[in-house]
Coordinates of C-alpha atoms in Angstrom, one line a residue:
Chain S
M1 CA -13.3 -26.9 -7.5
E2 CA -11.8 -24.0 -9.6
E3 CA -8.3 -24.2 -10.8
V4 CA -5.7 -22.1 -9.0
K5 CA -2.5 -21.0 -10.8
L6 CA 0.3 -18.9 -9.4
I7 CA 2.6 -17.1 -11.8
G8 CA 5.9 -16.2 -10.0
S9 CA 9.6 -15.9 -10.6
W10 CA 12.1 -17.6 -8.4
P11 CA 13.4 -16.4 -6.0
S12 CA 11.1 -13.4 -5.7
P13 CA 10.0 -12.8 -2.1
Y14 CA 6.7 -11.5 -3.4
G15 CA 6.1 -14.9 -5.1
Y16 CA 7.0 -16.7 -1.9
R17 CA 4.4 -14.8 0.0
I18 CA 1.7 -16.3 -2.1
I19 CA 3.3 -19.8 -2.1
W20 CA 3.3 -19.7 1.7
A21 CA -0.3 -18.4 2.0
L22 CA -1.6 -21.1 -0.3
N23 CA 0.3 -23.7 1.6
L24 CA -1.1 -22.5 5.0
K25 CA -4.6 -22.8 3.5
G26 CA -3.9 -26.2 2.0
V27 CA -4.8 -24.9 -1.4
K28 CA -3.5 -26.9 -4.4
Y29 CA -2.2 -24.8 -7.2
E30 CA -0.2 -25.0 -10.4
Y31 CA 3.0 -23.0 -10.3
V32 CA 4.4 -21.3 -13.4
D33 CA 7.8 -19.7 -13.2
E34 CA 8.2 -16.6 -15.3
D35 CA 11.4 -15.4 -17.0
L36 CA 11.2 -11.7 -16.3
S37 CA 13.7 -10.8 -19.0
N38 CA 11.3 -12.3 -21.5
K39 CA 7.8 -11.8 -20.2
S40 CA 5.3 -14.3 -21.5
Q41 CA 2.0 -13.5 -23.3
M42 CA 0.2 -15.1 -20.4
L43 CA 1.7 -12.6 -17.9
L44 CA 1.0 -9.6 -20.1
Q45 CA -2.5 -10.9 -20.5
Y46 CA -3.1 -11.5 -16.8
N47 CA -1.3 -8.4 -15.5
P48 CA -1.5 -5.8 -18.3
I49 CA -1.3 -2.8 -15.9
H50 CA 1.9 -3.6 -14.1
K51 CA 3.3 -6.7 -16.0
K52 CA 4.7 -8.0 -12.8
I53 CA 4.6 -11.2 -10.7
P54 CA 3.1 -12.6 -8.7
V55 CA -0.3 -13.1 -10.3
L56 CA -2.8 -15.5 -8.9
V57 CA -5.3 -16.9 -11.4
H58 CA -8.4 -18.4 -9.8
G59 CA -10.9 -20.0 -12.2
Q60 CA -9.4 -17.9 -15.1
K61 CA -9.7 -14.7 -13.1
P62 CA -6.4 -12.9 -12.4
I63 CA -5.4 -11.0 -9.3
A64 CA -2.2 -9.0 -9.1
E65 CA -0.2 -7.2 -6.3
S66 CA 0.9 -9.6 -3.6
T67 CA -0.8 -7.9 -0.7
V68 CA -4.1 -7.8 -2.6
I69 CA -3.6 -11.5 -3.4
L70 CA -3.0 -12.3 0.2
E71 CA -6.3 -10.7 1.3
Y72 CA -8.1 -12.5 -1.6
I73 CA -6.7 -15.8 -0.4
E74 CA -7.8 -15.1 3.2
E75 CA -11.4 -14.2 2.1
T76 CA -11.8 -17.0 -0.5
W77 CA -10.4 -19.8 1.8
P78 CA -11.4 -18.6 5.3
H79 CA -10.3 -21.7 7.2
N80 CA -6.9 -21.5 9.0
S81 CA -7.4 -17.8 9.5
L82 CA -4.5 -15.6 8.6
L83 CA -6.0 -12.3 9.9
P84 CA -7.4 -11.6 13.4
K85 CA -11.2 -11.6 13.7
D86 CA -11.2 -8.5 15.8
P87 CA -11.5 -5.4 13.6
Y88 CA -8.9 -3.5 15.6
E89 CA -6.4 -6.3 15.6
R90 CA -7.0 -6.7 11.9
A91 CA -6.3 -3.0 11.3
L92 CA -3.0 -3.4 13.2
A93 CA -2.1 -6.4 11.1
R94 CA -2.7 -4.4 7.9
F95 CA -0.9 -1.3 9.3
W96 CA 2.3 -3.4 9.7
I97 CA 1.9 -5.0 6.3
K98 CA 1.8 -1.6 4.8
F99 CA 4.8 -0.5 6.9
I100 CA 6.8 -3.5 5.6
E101 CA 5.8 -2.8 2.0
E102 CA 6.8 0.8 2.2
K103 CA 10.0 0.2 4.1
S104 CA 11.2 -2.7 1.9
P105 CA 13.5 -0.5 -0.2
T106 CA 15.0 1.0 3.0
F107 CA 15.5 -2.4 4.5
M108 CA 17.3 -3.7 1.4
A109 CA 19.1 -0.6 0.2
F110 CA 22.4 -1.9 1.7
Y111 CA 22.4 -4.8 -0.7
V112 CA 22.8 -2.4 -3.7
A113 CA 25.0 0.2 -2.0
V114 CA 28.7 0.6 -1.5
G115 CA 31.0 2.7 0.6
E116 CA 29.5 5.7 2.4
E117 CA 26.1 5.2 0.9
Q118 CA 26.1 1.7 2.2
E119 CA 26.9 2.9 5.8
K120 CA 24.0 5.4 5.5
A121 CA 21.7 2.6 4.1
I122 CA 22.6 0.3 7.0
K123 CA 21.9 3.0 9.6
E124 CA 18.5 3.8 8.0
A125 CA 17.6 0.1 7.7
R126 CA 18.4 -0.5 11.4
E127 CA 16.3 2.5 12.5
Q128 CA 13.2 1.1 10.6
L129 CA 13.9 -2.4 11.8
K130 CA 14.0 -1.1 15.4
I131 CA 10.5 0.2 14.9
L132 CA 9.4 -3.1 13.6
E133 CA 11.1 -4.9 16.4
E134 CA 9.8 -2.8 19.3
Q135 CA 6.4 -1.5 18.1
G136 CA 5.4 -4.1 15.5
L137 CA 6.5 -7.4 17.0
G138 CA 7.4 -6.8 20.6
D139 CA 7.6 -10.0 22.5
K140 CA 4.8 -11.8 20.6
K141 CA 5.6 -15.0 18.9
F142 CA 4.2 -13.8 15.6
F143 CA 3.0 -10.3 14.6
C144 CA -0.6 -10.9 15.6
G145 CA 0.0 -13.2 18.5
N146 CA 0.5 -17.0 18.8
E147 CA -0.5 -17.9 15.3
I148 CA 1.1 -17.1 12.0
G149 CA -0.7 -14.5 9.8
L150 CA -0.5 -12.4 6.7
T151 CA 1.8 -9.9 8.4
D152 CA 4.4 -12.6 9.1
I153 CA 4.1 -13.8 5.5
A154 CA 4.6 -10.2 4.2
C155 CA 7.7 -10.1 6.4
G156 CA 9.0 -13.5 5.3
W157 CA 11.8 -12.2 3.2
M158 CA 13.5 -11.2 6.4
A159 CA 14.1 -14.8 7.2
T160 CA 16.8 -14.8 4.5
I161 CA 18.4 -11.5 5.4
D162 CA 21.4 -13.4 6.7
V163 CA 22.2 -14.5 3.2
I164 CA 22.3 -10.9 1.9
E165 CA 24.4 -9.9 5.0
E166 CA 26.9 -12.6 4.1
I167 CA 27.1 -11.5 0.5
V168 CA 27.6 -7.9 1.3
G169 CA 29.9 -8.6 4.3
V170 CA 27.9 -6.5 6.8
Q171 CA 25.6 -7.2 9.7
V172 CA 22.3 -5.3 9.8
L173 CA 19.9 -7.5 11.8
D174 CA 22.2 -8.7 14.7
S175 CA 20.7 -10.7 17.5
D176 CA 21.9 -8.4 20.2
S177 CA 20.0 -5.4 18.8
F178 CA 17.1 -7.4 17.4
P179 CA 16.4 -10.3 19.8
C180 CA 12.6 -10.4 19.0
L181 CA 13.0 -10.4 15.2
H182 CA 15.7 -13.1 15.6
A183 CA 13.3 -15.3 17.6
W184 CA 10.6 -14.5 15.1
I185 CA 12.8 -15.7 12.2
N186 CA 13.4 -19.0 13.9
N187 CA 9.7 -19.5 14.7
F188 CA 8.7 -18.5 11.2
K189 CA 11.0 -21.0 9.5
Q190 CA 9.5 -23.9 11.5
V191 CA 5.9 -23.4 10.6
P192 CA 4.5 -26.2 8.5
G193 CA 3.7 -24.8 5.1
I194 CA 6.7 -22.4 5.3
K195 CA 9.3 -25.0 6.2
E196 CA 8.7 -27.2 3.2
D197 CA 8.7 -24.3 0.7
F198 CA 11.6 -22.2 2.0
P199 CA 14.2 -21.0 -0.5
D200 CA 17.4 -23.1 -0.5
R201 CA 20.2 -21.2 1.2
D202 CA 22.9 -22.1 -1.3
Q203 CA 20.8 -21.4 -4.3
I204 CA 19.7 -17.9 -3.1
L205 CA 23.3 -17.2 -2.0
A206 CA 24.5 -17.9 -5.5
Y207 CA 21.7 -15.9 -7.1
Y208 CA 22.0 -12.8 -5.0
K209 CA 25.8 -12.8 -5.0
H210 CA 25.7 -12.9 -8.8
K211 CA 23.2 -10.1 -8.9
R212 CA 25.3 -7.9 -6.6
D213 CA 28.5 -8.6 -8.6
M214 CA 26.7 -7.6 -11.8
F215 CA 25.4 -4.5 -10.1
I216 CA 28.8 -3.5 -8.7
A217 CA 30.4 -4.1 -12.1
S218 CA 27.9 -1.9 -13.9
T219 CA 28.2 1.0 -11.5
S220 CA 32.0 1.0 -11.2
S221 CA 32.9 0.9 -14.9
Chain L
M1 CA -23.3 1.6 24.7
G2 CA -21.1 4.7 24.8
E3 CA -18.9 4.9 21.7
E4 CA -16.3 7.5 21.3
V5 CA -15.0 8.2 17.8
K6 CA -12.4 10.9 17.1
L7 CA -10.6 11.8 14.0
I8 CA -7.2 13.6 14.1
G9 CA -6.9 15.2 10.7
A10 CA -6.3 18.2 8.5
R11 CA -9.3 19.5 6.5
G12 CA -7.2 20.4 3.4
S13 CA -5.9 16.8 3.1
P14 CA -7.4 14.3 0.6
F15 CA -6.3 11.5 2.9
N16 CA -8.3 13.0 5.7
C17 CA -11.2 13.6 3.5
R18 CA -11.3 9.9 2.6
V19 CA -12.0 9.0 6.2
E20 CA -14.6 11.7 6.7
I21 CA -16.5 10.5 3.6
A22 CA -16.4 7.0 4.9
L23 CA -17.6 7.9 8.4
K24 CA -20.4 10.0 6.9
L25 CA -21.4 7.1 4.6
K26 CA -21.8 4.9 7.7
G27 CA -23.6 7.6 9.7
V28 CA -20.9 7.6 12.4
E29 CA -20.8 10.6 14.7
Y30 CA -17.3 11.7 15.5
E31 CA -15.3 14.6 17.0
F32 CA -12.8 16.2 14.6
I33 CA -9.5 17.4 15.9
E34 CA -7.7 19.7 13.4
E35 CA -3.9 19.1 13.5
D36 CA -1.4 21.8 12.6
L37 CA 1.1 19.8 10.6
A38 CA 3.8 22.5 10.9
N39 CA 3.6 22.0 14.7
K40 CA 2.6 18.5 15.4
S41 CA 0.7 17.9 18.7
P42 CA 1.7 15.5 21.5
L43 CA -1.7 13.8 20.7
L44 CA -0.6 13.0 17.1
L45 CA 2.8 11.9 18.2
K46 CA 1.3 9.7 20.9
Y47 CA -1.3 8.0 18.6
N48 CA 0.8 7.7 15.4
P49 CA 4.4 7.4 16.7
V50 CA 5.5 5.4 13.7
H51 CA 4.6 7.8 10.9
K52 CA 3.5 11.0 12.8
K53 CA 1.0 11.7 10.1
I54 CA -2.7 12.3 9.8
P55 CA -5.4 11.0 9.5
V56 CA -5.6 9.0 12.7
L57 CA -8.9 7.5 13.8
L58 CA -9.5 7.0 17.5
H59 CA -12.2 4.5 18.3
N60 CA -12.8 4.2 22.1
G61 CA -9.2 5.4 22.6
K62 CA -7.6 2.9 20.2
P63 CA -5.7 4.6 17.3
I64 CA -5.7 3.4 13.7
A65 CA -3.4 5.2 11.2
E66 CA -3.1 5.0 7.4
S67 CA -6.2 6.0 5.4
L68 CA -6.6 2.7 3.5
V69 CA -6.3 0.8 6.7
I70 CA -8.8 3.1 8.4
L71 CA -11.3 2.7 5.4
E72 CA -11.2 -1.1 5.8
Y73 CA -11.7 -0.8 9.6
V74 CA -14.6 1.6 9.1
D75 CA -16.3 -0.8 6.6
Q76 CA -15.9 -3.7 8.9
T77 CA -16.9 -2.0 12.2
W78 CA -20.0 -0.1 11.2
E79 CA -23.2 -1.1 9.4
G80 CA -24.6 1.0 6.7
A81 CA -23.6 1.5 3.0
S82 CA -20.7 -0.8 2.0
I83 CA -17.4 0.7 1.2
L84 CA -16.0 -2.5 -0.3
P85 CA -17.9 -4.9 -2.5
Q86 CA -19.2 -8.2 -1.1
H87 CA -17.6 -10.8 -3.4
P88 CA -13.9 -11.6 -2.8
Y89 CA -12.9 -11.1 -6.4
E90 CA -14.6 -7.7 -6.6
R91 CA -13.0 -6.8 -3.3
A92 CA -9.6 -7.7 -4.8
M93 CA -10.3 -5.5 -7.8
A94 CA -11.2 -2.6 -5.6
R95 CA -8.1 -3.0 -3.4
F96 CA -6.0 -3.3 -6.6
W97 CA -7.2 0.0 -8.0
A98 CA -7.1 1.7 -4.6
K99 CA -3.4 0.7 -4.4
F100 CA -2.8 1.8 -8.0
I101 CA -4.1 5.2 -7.1
D102 CA -2.1 5.5 -3.9
D103 CA 1.1 4.1 -5.2
K104 CA 1.2 5.5 -8.7
C105 CA -1.3 8.2 -9.4
M106 CA -1.0 10.5 -6.4
S107 CA 2.7 11.5 -6.9
A108 CA 2.4 11.4 -10.7
L109 CA -0.5 13.8 -10.8
W110 CA 1.0 16.1 -8.2
N111 CA 4.2 16.3 -10.3
A112 CA 2.3 16.8 -13.5
C113 CA 0.4 19.7 -12.0
W114 CA 3.4 21.5 -10.4
S115 CA 6.4 20.9 -12.7
K116 CA 7.5 23.2 -15.5
G117 CA 8.9 23.0 -19.0
K118 CA 10.4 19.8 -20.3
E119 CA 9.9 18.1 -16.9
Q120 CA 6.2 18.9 -17.0
E121 CA 5.8 17.5 -20.5
K122 CA 7.3 14.2 -19.3
A123 CA 5.2 14.3 -16.1
I124 CA 2.0 15.0 -18.0
E125 CA 2.8 12.1 -20.4
E126 CA 3.2 9.8 -17.4
A127 CA 0.0 11.1 -15.8
N128 CA -1.9 10.6 -19.1
E129 CA -0.9 6.9 -19.1
L130 CA -2.2 6.4 -15.6
L131 CA -5.4 8.4 -16.2
K132 CA -6.1 6.5 -19.3
L133 CA -6.0 3.2 -17.3
L134 CA -8.5 4.7 -14.8
E135 CA -10.7 6.0 -17.6
N136 CA -10.8 2.4 -19.1
E137 CA -11.5 0.9 -15.7
L138 CA -14.5 3.2 -15.2
K139 CA -16.0 2.0 -18.5
D140 CA -19.7 3.1 -18.5
K141 CA -20.2 3.0 -14.7
K142 CA -21.3 6.1 -12.9
F143 CA -18.8 5.4 -10.2
F144 CA -15.9 2.9 -9.8
G145 CA -18.1 1.3 -7.2
G146 CA -21.0 1.0 -9.6
D147 CA -24.2 2.9 -8.9
N148 CA -22.9 4.1 -5.6
I149 CA -19.5 5.3 -4.4
G150 CA -17.1 2.8 -3.1
L151 CA -13.5 2.3 -2.0
V152 CA -11.9 3.3 -5.2
D153 CA -14.1 6.5 -5.6
I154 CA -13.2 7.5 -2.1
V155 CA -9.5 6.9 -2.5
A156 CA -9.6 8.8 -5.8
D157 CA -10.9 12.0 -4.1
F158 CA -7.7 13.8 -4.9
I159 CA -8.2 13.1 -8.6
A160 CA -11.8 14.3 -8.4
Y161 CA -11.3 17.5 -6.5
W162 CA -7.8 18.5 -5.6
V163 CA -6.4 18.2 -9.1
G164 CA -9.0 20.6 -10.4
A165 CA -8.0 23.2 -7.7
I166 CA -4.3 22.9 -8.4
Q167 CA -5.0 23.2 -12.2
E168 CA -6.9 26.4 -11.5
V169 CA -3.8 27.8 -9.8
T170 CA -1.0 26.6 -12.0
G171 CA -2.8 26.5 -15.3
A172 CA -1.7 22.9 -15.9
E173 CA -4.0 20.7 -18.0
V174 CA -3.8 17.3 -16.6
L175 CA -7.4 16.1 -16.1
T176 CA -9.6 17.8 -18.7
K177 CA -12.9 17.0 -20.3
E178 CA -11.3 16.7 -23.7
K179 CA -8.7 14.3 -22.7
F180 CA -10.7 12.1 -20.3
P181 CA -14.4 12.6 -20.7
K182 CA -15.5 9.7 -18.6
L183 CA -13.2 10.5 -15.7
F184 CA -14.2 14.2 -15.9
E185 CA -17.8 13.3 -15.7
W186 CA -17.1 10.8 -12.8
A187 CA -15.3 13.6 -10.9
R188 CA -18.3 15.9 -11.4
E189 CA -20.7 13.2 -10.1
F190 CA -18.5 12.3 -7.2
I191 CA -18.0 15.8 -5.8
N192 CA -21.7 16.5 -6.2
C193 CA -22.7 13.5 -4.1
S194 CA -24.4 15.0 -1.0
I195 CA -22.2 12.9 1.3
V196 CA -19.0 13.9 -0.4
K197 CA -19.9 17.6 -1.0
E198 CA -20.4 18.0 2.8
K199 CA -16.9 16.8 3.5
L200 CA -14.9 18.5 0.8
P201 CA -12.9 21.5 2.0
P202 CA -14.1 24.7 0.4
R203 CA -12.7 25.3 -3.1
D204 CA -11.4 28.7 -2.3
H205 CA -9.5 27.4 0.8
L206 CA -7.7 24.9 -1.4
T207 CA -6.9 27.4 -4.2
G208 CA -5.7 29.9 -1.5
F209 CA -3.4 27.3 0.0
F210 CA -2.1 26.3 -3.4
R211 CA -1.5 29.9 -4.5
I212 CA 0.8 30.2 -1.4
K213 CA 2.6 27.0 -2.5
L214 CA 3.2 28.5 -5.9
E215 CA 5.2 31.2 -4.2
A216 CA 7.3 28.7 -2.3
P217 CA 8.6 26.2 -4.9
D218 CA 10.9 24.3 -2.5
T219 CA 7.8 23.0 -0.7
L220 CA 6.5 21.5 -3.9
K221 CA 8.2 18.1 -3.8
Y222 CA 5.6 15.3 -3.2
N223 CA 6.1 14.6 0.5
P224 CA 2.8 14.2 2.1
Q225 CA 2.5 14.8 5.8
V226 CA -0.7 12.9 5.5
R227 CA -1.5 9.3 4.7

């Protein structure tokens, strides 16, 4: 059995994607937390191109980029399938993963914005979330049906959006406008493998509040 | 079994070309529907309501959008030459480099070719860094895929062919034989593959299109209507 190591950096949502996928596959791994302000030789060796986390190292071979790692995990440990078997359904799963990747900055822009820019950021986020709600998820339990999959994992950060909303003092993903995504968040957090390794609310509240305070201070001086 | 394959695309687009190369590689017969991107058809808006972009593959009436997603679908659905490698680690490496090209190289190369003055110097420096990484990745292989073209070669079609056409029009020197001999040679091999050659838009169509763009600088921002 080859050794599996995950290099991440708490509380990165990209790192969590890999933690969740490995949990759902029942794969044992060693977790190494990286200080991104002082990147280790190991990280620079394993991801010389981007120098970012997460990096999965399997039997000494490194894989970088979370969506690439997710596909690798699915193919290397094919039990407890996280992608549909049907090629068309699989294509849809990947389409929505790509959508979530691309729109992440739009979804989260309100966290780093203030005033008028923030209002604009919230409006744009809600527009894209509406597309995800109506066309991506609809009334399915998870993005690909009744079982959790890679698309849900890629979207997992959304399960902590309430923390960001609280810090910023706005509501973006309200349950009236987004009933399906709200139901999805509740279902997602209950899945064994996700539940046990879900970021602690108080800890991430403190972390993201601190980050936003620093950001506001640096832009207003 | 009746199978209907259609491709909604635009022949000048490298993203469209990726899909045409892949379909040709698999020997899939398809109907091509040319889209006027300045006047998007109800067909496109119906089949790609999320992004409203080409290419869109229609297989027995079911639409798939996003060229990388389509390439994976084509590889999985039809027999024939493989687009992705067999082994999971090699597949991960192919996907990594395909993502690298899409996320980083496309816009950087576009900017390097079109910008002017100080901005261009900086843009070319950035493009050089990226191309160097690709040159290193190629090593002594004929193609990124090895002896035959694969996912990364197909995704890099813009680098192999479009960059040269833009350079001809703007005079920019981004990908040259002197700077990147391996990549230059790879580009030559790639565009001369019979499968690829057949699907590339005619060079003079591209240069004609880019000459028009040169006259309309406000259309130069990297904002692809294609995926």
